[in-house]
Coordinates of N, CA and C in Angstrom, one line a residue:
M1 N 0.5 -1.3 0.2 CA -0.6 0.2 0.0 C 0.4 1.3 -0.4
R2 N 2.0 0.9 0.9 CA 2.9 2.1 0.0 C 3.5 2.5 -0.6
E3 N 3.8 1.7 -1.9 CA 4.1 2.2 -2.9 C 2.7 2.7 -4.1
A4 N 1.7 1.9 -4.1 CA 0.3 3.0 -3.6 C 0.3 4.3 -3.6
L5 N 0.6 4.6 -2.6 CA 0.1 6.1 -2.1 C 1.7 7.2 -2.5
A6 N 2.8 6.2 -2.7 CA 3.9 7.0 -3.2 C 3.1 7.3 -5.3
L7 N 2.4 6.4 -5.6 CA 1.9 6.7 -7.3 C 0.5 7.4 -7.1
A8 N 0.5 8.0 -5.8 CA -1.0 8.7 -5.9 C -0.2 9.6 -5.7
A9 N 1.2 10.1 -5.2 CA 1.9 11.3 -5.1 C 2.4 11.4 -6.5
Q10 N 2.3 10.8 -7.6 CA 2.5 11.2 -8.5 C 1.5 11.9 -9.4
A11 N -0.2 10.8 -9.6 CA -0.8 11.5 -10.0 C -1.0 12.5 -8.9
A12 N -0.8 13.2 -8.2 CA -1.4 14.8 -7.5 C -0.4 15.9 -8.5
E13 N 0.8 15.5 -8.6 CA 1.8 16.0 -9.3 C 1.5 16.4 -10.6
A14 N 0.9 15.2 -11.4 CA 0.3 15.2 -12.4 C -1.0 16.1 -12.5
G15 N -1.5 16.6 -11.5 CA -2.9 17.1 -11.5 C -3.9 16.7 -11.8
E16 N -3.7 15.1 -11.1 CA -5.1 14.4 -11.5 C -5.3 13.4 -10.3
V17 N -6.9 13.2 -10.0 CA -6.7 13.5 -8.3 C -6.3 11.8 -7.9
P18 N -5.2 12.1 -6.9 CA -4.6 11.3 -6.1 C -4.9 9.7 -5.9
V19 N -5.5 9.0 -7.2 CA -5.1 8.2 -6.4 C -3.8 6.5 -7.2
G20 N -3.7 5.8 -6.8 CA -2.5 5.2 -6.5 C -2.7 3.7 -7.1
A21 N -2.2 2.5 -7.4 CA -3.0 1.3 -6.8 C -1.0 0.2 -7.5
V22 N -1.5 -1.0 -7.4 CA 0.0 -1.9 -7.8 C -0.8 -3.1 -7.4
V23 N -0.5 -3.7 -8.4 CA -1.2 -5.2 -7.8 C 0.1 -6.0 -8.2
V24 N 0.1 -7.2 -7.0 CA 1.4 -7.9 -6.7 C 0.7 -9.1 -6.9
K25 N 1.5 -10.4 -7.6 CA 1.6 -11.5 -7.4 C 2.8 -12.6 -7.0
D26 N 2.5 -13.5 -6.0 CA 3.7 -14.0 -5.3 C 4.8 -12.5 -4.5
G27 N 4.3 -12.0 -4.0 CA 4.7 -11.1 -3.0 C 5.8 -9.9 -3.6
E28 N 5.5 -9.9 -5.3 CA 6.1 -9.2 -6.3 C 5.3 -8.2 -6.8
I29 N 5.4 -6.8 -6.8 CA 4.7 -6.1 -7.6 C 5.1 -6.6 -8.7
V30 N 3.7 -6.8 -9.6 CA 3.6 -6.9 -10.9 C 2.9 -5.8 -11.8
G31 N 2.4 -4.5 -11.6 CA 1.9 -4.0 -12.1 C 1.7 -2.2 -10.8
R32 N 2.1 -1.3 -11.8 CA 1.6 0.0 -11.5 C 1.1 1.1 -11.6
G33 N 0.4 1.8 -11.2 CA -0.6 2.6 -11.9 C -1.1 3.5 -11.0
Y34 N -1.5 4.7 -11.8 CA -2.9 5.6 -10.4 C -2.7 7.0 -12.1
N35 N -4.1 7.3 -11.3 CA -5.6 8.0 -11.9 C -4.5 9.1 -13.1
R36 N -4.8 9.3 -14.2 CA -4.4 9.9 -15.7 C -5.4 10.2 -16.8
P37 N -7.3 9.9 -16.1 CA -8.0 10.3 -17.6 C -7.9 11.8 -17.7
I38 N -7.5 12.5 -17.2 CA -7.0 14.0 -17.5 C -6.2 14.2 -18.4
T39 N -5.0 13.1 -18.3 CA -3.8 13.2 -18.8 C -3.9 12.8 -20.7
T40 N -4.4 12.0 -20.3 CA -4.9 10.6 -21.2 C -6.4 10.8 -22.1
S41 N -7.2 11.9 -21.6 CA -7.9 12.1 -22.2 C -8.7 10.6 -22.1
D42 N -8.8 9.9 -21.8 CA -9.8 8.6 -21.3 C -10.4 8.5 -20.0
P43 N -11.3 8.4 -20.2 CA -12.3 7.8 -18.9 C -11.8 6.7 -18.2
T44 N -11.6 5.4 -18.9 CA -11.4 4.5 -18.1 C -9.8 4.6 -17.5
A45 N -8.8 5.2 -17.6 CA -7.9 5.3 -16.5 C -7.6 5.9 -15.4
H46 N -8.7 5.3 -14.7 CA -8.9 4.9 -13.1 C -7.3 4.2 -12.7
A47 N -6.2 4.6 -11.4 CA -5.3 3.7 -11.1 C -5.4 2.2 -11.1
E48 N -6.4 1.7 -10.9 CA -6.6 0.0 -10.9 C -6.8 0.0 -11.9
I49 N -7.6 0.2 -13.5 CA -7.2 0.2 -14.8 C -5.9 0.1 -15.4
V50 N -4.9 0.8 -14.9 CA -3.6 0.6 -15.6 C -3.0 -0.1 -14.7
A51 N -3.0 -0.2 -13.1 CA -2.2 -1.1 -13.2 C -2.3 -2.9 -13.4
M52 N -3.8 -2.6 -13.7 CA -4.0 -4.0 -13.7 C -3.9 -4.2 -15.6
R53 N -3.8 -3.4 -16.4 CA -3.5 -3.5 -17.7 C -1.8 -3.8 -18.3
D54 N -1.0 -2.5 -17.0 CA 0.5 -3.3 -16.7 C 0.5 -4.8 -16.1
A55 N -0.2 -5.1 -15.1 CA 0.3 -6.7 -14.6 C -0.1 -7.0 -16.0
A56 N -1.4 -7.5 -17.0 CA -1.3 -8.5 -17.7 C -0.8 -8.1 -18.8
R57 N -0.2 -7.2 -19.2 CA 1.0 -7.1 -19.9 C 1.9 -7.7 -19.7
Q58 N 3.0 -7.8 -18.2 CA 3.7 -8.4 -17.9 C 3.4 -9.7 -17.8
L59 N 2.0 -10.4 -17.0 CA 2.1 -12.1 -17.2 C 1.7 -12.0 -18.3
A60 N 1.4 -11.0 -19.3 CA 1.0 -12.1 -20.6 C -0.1 -13.1 -20.2
N61 N -1.4 -12.0 -19.4 CA -2.6 -12.8 -19.4 C -3.4 -11.8 -18.8
Y62 N -4.8 -12.1 -20.0 CA -5.7 -11.1 -18.7 C -5.8 -11.1 -18.0
R63 N -5.8 -12.5 -17.4 CA -6.9 -13.0 -16.2 C -5.5 -13.1 -15.2
L64 N -5.9 -11.9 -14.2 CA -5.0 -11.6 -12.9 C -5.3 -12.7 -11.7
V65 N -5.1 -14.3 -12.0 CA -5.9 -14.9 -11.2 C -4.4 -14.8 -9.6
D66 N -4.8 -14.8 -8.7 CA -3.4 -15.3 -7.8 C -2.8 -14.0 -7.2
C67 N -3.6 -12.8 -8.2 CA -2.8 -11.6 -8.0 C -4.0 -10.8 -7.0
E68 N -3.1 -10.3 -5.8 CA -4.2 -9.3 -5.2 C -3.8 -7.6 -5.7
L69 N -4.2 -7.3 -5.6 CA -4.8 -5.6 -6.1 C -4.9 -4.3 -4.6
Y70 N -3.6 -3.5 -4.9 CA -3.8 -2.1 -3.6 C -4.2 -1.3 -4.3
V71 N -5.0 -0.5 -3.7 CA -5.3 1.1 -3.8 C -5.9 2.2 -3.4
T72 N -5.5 3.3 -3.0 CA -5.4 3.9 -2.0 C -7.1 4.3 -1.6
L73 N -8.3 3.9 -3.2 CA -9.3 4.5 -2.4 C -10.0 3.6 -3.3
E74 N -11.5 3.4 -2.5 CA -12.4 2.2 -2.0 C -12.7 2.6 -4.1
P75 N -12.5 1.1 -4.4 CA -13.1 1.3 -6.2 C -14.2 1.7 -6.4
C76 N -14.6 2.1 -8.2 CA -15.7 2.4 -8.0 C -15.9 1.3 -9.1
V77 N -17.7 1.3 -9.7 CA -18.2 0.4 -10.3 C -17.8 0.0 -11.9
M78 N -17.1 0.6 -12.1 CA -16.2 0.5 -13.6 C -15.3 -1.0 -12.7
C79 N -14.2 -0.2 -12.0 CA -13.0 -0.7 -11.6 C -13.3 -2.2 -10.7
V80 N -14.4 -2.1 -10.2 CA -14.8 -3.3 -9.4 C -15.1 -4.7 -10.5
G81 N -15.8 -4.4 -11.6 CA -16.0 -4.5 -12.8 C -15.4 -5.5 -13.5
A82 N -14.2 -4.5 -13.7 CA -12.5 -4.8 -14.0 C -12.2 -6.0 -13.3
M83 N -12.4 -5.9 -11.8 CA -11.4 -6.4 -10.8 C -11.7 -7.8 -11.0
V84 N -13.1 -8.0 -11.2 CA -13.9 -9.4 -11.4 C -13.5 -9.9 -12.3
H85 N -14.0 -9.3 -13.9 CA -13.7 -9.8 -14.8 C -11.7 -10.4 -14.9
A86 N -10.8 -9.8 -14.2 CA -9.5 -10.5 -14.3 C -9.2 -11.4 -13.7
R87 N -10.5 -11.4 -12.4 CA -9.9 -13.0 -11.3 C -8.9 -12.5 -10.5
I88 N -9.1 -11.4 -10.1 CA -7.9 -10.7 -8.7 C -9.0 -11.6 -7.4
R89 N -7.9 -11.8 -7.0 CA -7.8 -12.9 -5.7 C -8.4 -11.8 -4.8
R90 N -7.3 -11.1 -3.7 CA -7.8 -10.0 -3.2 C -7.9 -8.4 -3.2
I91 N -8.8 -8.2 -3.1 CA -8.4 -6.5 -3.3 C -8.1 -5.8 -2.1
V92 N -7.3 -4.7 -1.9 CA -7.2 -4.0 -0.6 C -7.3 -2.6 -0.9
Y93 N -8.2 -1.8 -0.2 CA -8.2 -0.6 -0.6 C -7.9 0.4 0.9
G94 N -7.3 1.9 0.6 CA -7.5 2.6 1.7 C -8.7 3.5 2.5
T95 N -9.4 4.8 1.8 CA -10.2 5.1 2.3 C -11.2 5.2 1.5
R96 N -12.1 5.0 1.7 CA -13.9 5.2 1.6 C -13.9 5.9 0.5
D97 N -14.7 5.7 -0.9 CA -15.5 6.9 -1.4 C -16.9 7.4 -0.8
P98 N -17.1 8.2 -0.2 CA -18.3 7.8 -0.6 C -19.3 8.7 -1.1
K99 N -18.8 9.1 -2.7 CA -19.3 9.5 -3.4 C -19.2 8.5 -5.0
T100 N -18.8 8.0 -5.2 CA -18.7 6.6 -6.2 C -18.5 5.2 -5.3
G101 N -18.0 5.1 -4.4 CA -17.2 3.7 -3.7 C -18.5 2.4 -4.0
A102 N -17.7 1.7 -4.8 CA -18.4 0.3 -5.2 C -18.4 -1.1 -4.4
C103 N -17.9 -0.7 -3.2 CA -17.5 -1.3 -2.2 C -18.3 -1.5 -0.6
G104 N -19.2 -0.6 -0.5 CA -20.1 -0.5 0.0 C -20.5 0.5 0.6
S105 N -19.5 2.2 -0.2 CA -19.9 3.2 0.6 C -21.5 3.8 -0.4
I106 N -21.6 3.1 -2.0 CA -22.5 3.8 -3.0 C -23.4 2.4 -2.3
V107 N -22.8 0.8 -3.3 CA -23.2 -0.2 -3.5 C -22.0 -1.1 -3.2
D108 N -22.4 -2.3 -2.7 CA -21.8 -3.1 -2.6 C -21.5 -4.2 -3.5
L109 N -20.9 -4.2 -4.8 CA -20.8 -5.2 -5.2 C -20.0 -6.3 -5.6
P110 N -19.0 -6.3 -4.4 CA -18.7 -7.6 -4.2 C -19.5 -8.2 -3.7
G111 N -20.5 -7.6 -3.0 CA -20.8 -8.4 -2.5 C -22.7 -9.4 -3.0
L112 N -22.6 -9.1 -4.1 CA -23.5 -9.9 -5.2 C -22.8 -11.1 -5.4
A113 N -23.7 -11.9 -5.1 CA -24.1 -13.3 -5.0 C -23.9 -13.6 -6.5
T114 N -24.5 -13.0 -7.4 CA -24.5 -13.6 -8.7 C -23.5 -13.3 -9.7
F115 N -22.3 -12.3 -8.8 CA -20.8 -12.4 -10.1 C -20.1 -14.7 -10.4
N116 N -19.9 -14.1 -11.1 CA -19.5 -15.7 -11.9 C -18.1 -15.9 -10.7
H117 N -17.3 -14.3 -10.3 CA -16.0 -14.5 -9.4 C -16.2 -14.0 -8.6
H118 N -15.3 -14.5 -6.9 CA -15.5 -13.6 -5.4 C -14.2 -13.5 -5.9
G119 N -13.6 -12.2 -5.6 CA -12.3 -12.3 -4.7 C -12.6 -11.4 -3.4
T120 N -11.6 -11.2 -2.7 CA -11.6 -10.9 -1.1 C -11.6 -9.3 -1.3
F121 N -12.8 -8.5 -1.0 CA -12.2 -6.9 -0.4 C -11.9 -6.4 1.1
E122 N -11.1 -5.6 0.9 CA -10.9 -5.9 2.5 C -10.6 -3.6 2.6
G123 N -11.2 -3.3 3.4 CA -10.7 -1.7 3.1 C -10.2 -1.1 4.9
G124 N -9.4 -0.3 4.8 CA -9.2 0.6 5.5 C -7.5 0.6 6.1
I125 N -7.1 -0.1 5.0 CA -5.7 0.3 4.9 C -5.2 0.9 4.6
L126 N -4.3 1.8 6.1 CA -3.9 2.7 5.5 C -4.9 4.0 5.2
A127 N -6.1 4.3 5.5 CA -7.1 4.9 5.4 C -6.8 6.3 5.7
A128 N -5.6 6.6 7.1 CA -5.8 7.6 7.1 C -4.7 8.8 6.2
E129 N -3.8 8.1 6.0 CA -2.5 8.5 5.2 C -3.4 8.4 3.2
S130 N -4.2 7.8 3.3 CA -4.8 7.9 2.0 C -5.3 8.9 1.6
A131 N -6.9 8.5 2.7 CA -7.4 10.1 2.6 C -6.6 11.8 3.0
E132 N -5.9 11.6 3.6 CA -5.0 12.9 3.8 C -4.1 13.6 2.5
I133 N -4.1 12.5 1.4 CA -3.4 13.3 0.5 C -4.8 13.7 -0.2
L134 N -5.9 12.9 -0.6 CA -6.8 13.5 -1.6 C -7.5 15.1 -0.2
R135 N -7.2 15.1 0.9 CA -8.4 15.9 1.1 C -6.7 17.3 0.9
R136 N -5.3 17.0 1.1 CA -4.5 18.0 0.4 C -4.7 18.6 -1.1
F137 N -5.1 17.4 -1.6 CA -5.1 17.7 -3.0 C -6.2 18.7 -3.3
F138 N -7.6 18.5 -2.8 CA -8.7 18.8 -3.1 C -8.9 20.6 -2.1
A139 N -8.0 20.5 -0.7 CA -7.6 21.9 -0.4 C -6.8 22.7 -1.5
A140 N -5.9 22.5 -1.6 CA -5.2 23.1 -2.6 C -6.1 23.3 -3.9
R141 N -7.4 23.3 -4.5 CA -7.9 23.5 -5.5 C -8.7 24.3 -5.0
R142 N -9.1 24.4 -4.0 CA -10.7 25.4 -3.8 C -9.8 26.8 -3.6

């Protein structure tokens, strides 16, 4: 999660909402990403998607079975859907997202029994640090 926080700082430096993510397999980081929808003009370029794309390239497989994803902010609907399709085993996130969070804040997609894959989702890891980088970013914009 510390690496995800460092990536979130890179996003902030680029003027993006500071969210960072890493994909880990067998204890090694195989994918990294930070928010870049503004700089890439790509609405799907959330940190989680960028990290999963990087991991898929590194592993030469679109299925990220036996991988874990660490992200600083509770994933949105799009990202949870991508994680399900990628077969991510475990998702760990920092702070909750009261506006678009899809792991319980707005909707609880991981709780849907009808999904064909069920990874585990765990929130609140380094939540204070994750929330603080977001707070500072938005305070500077006001």
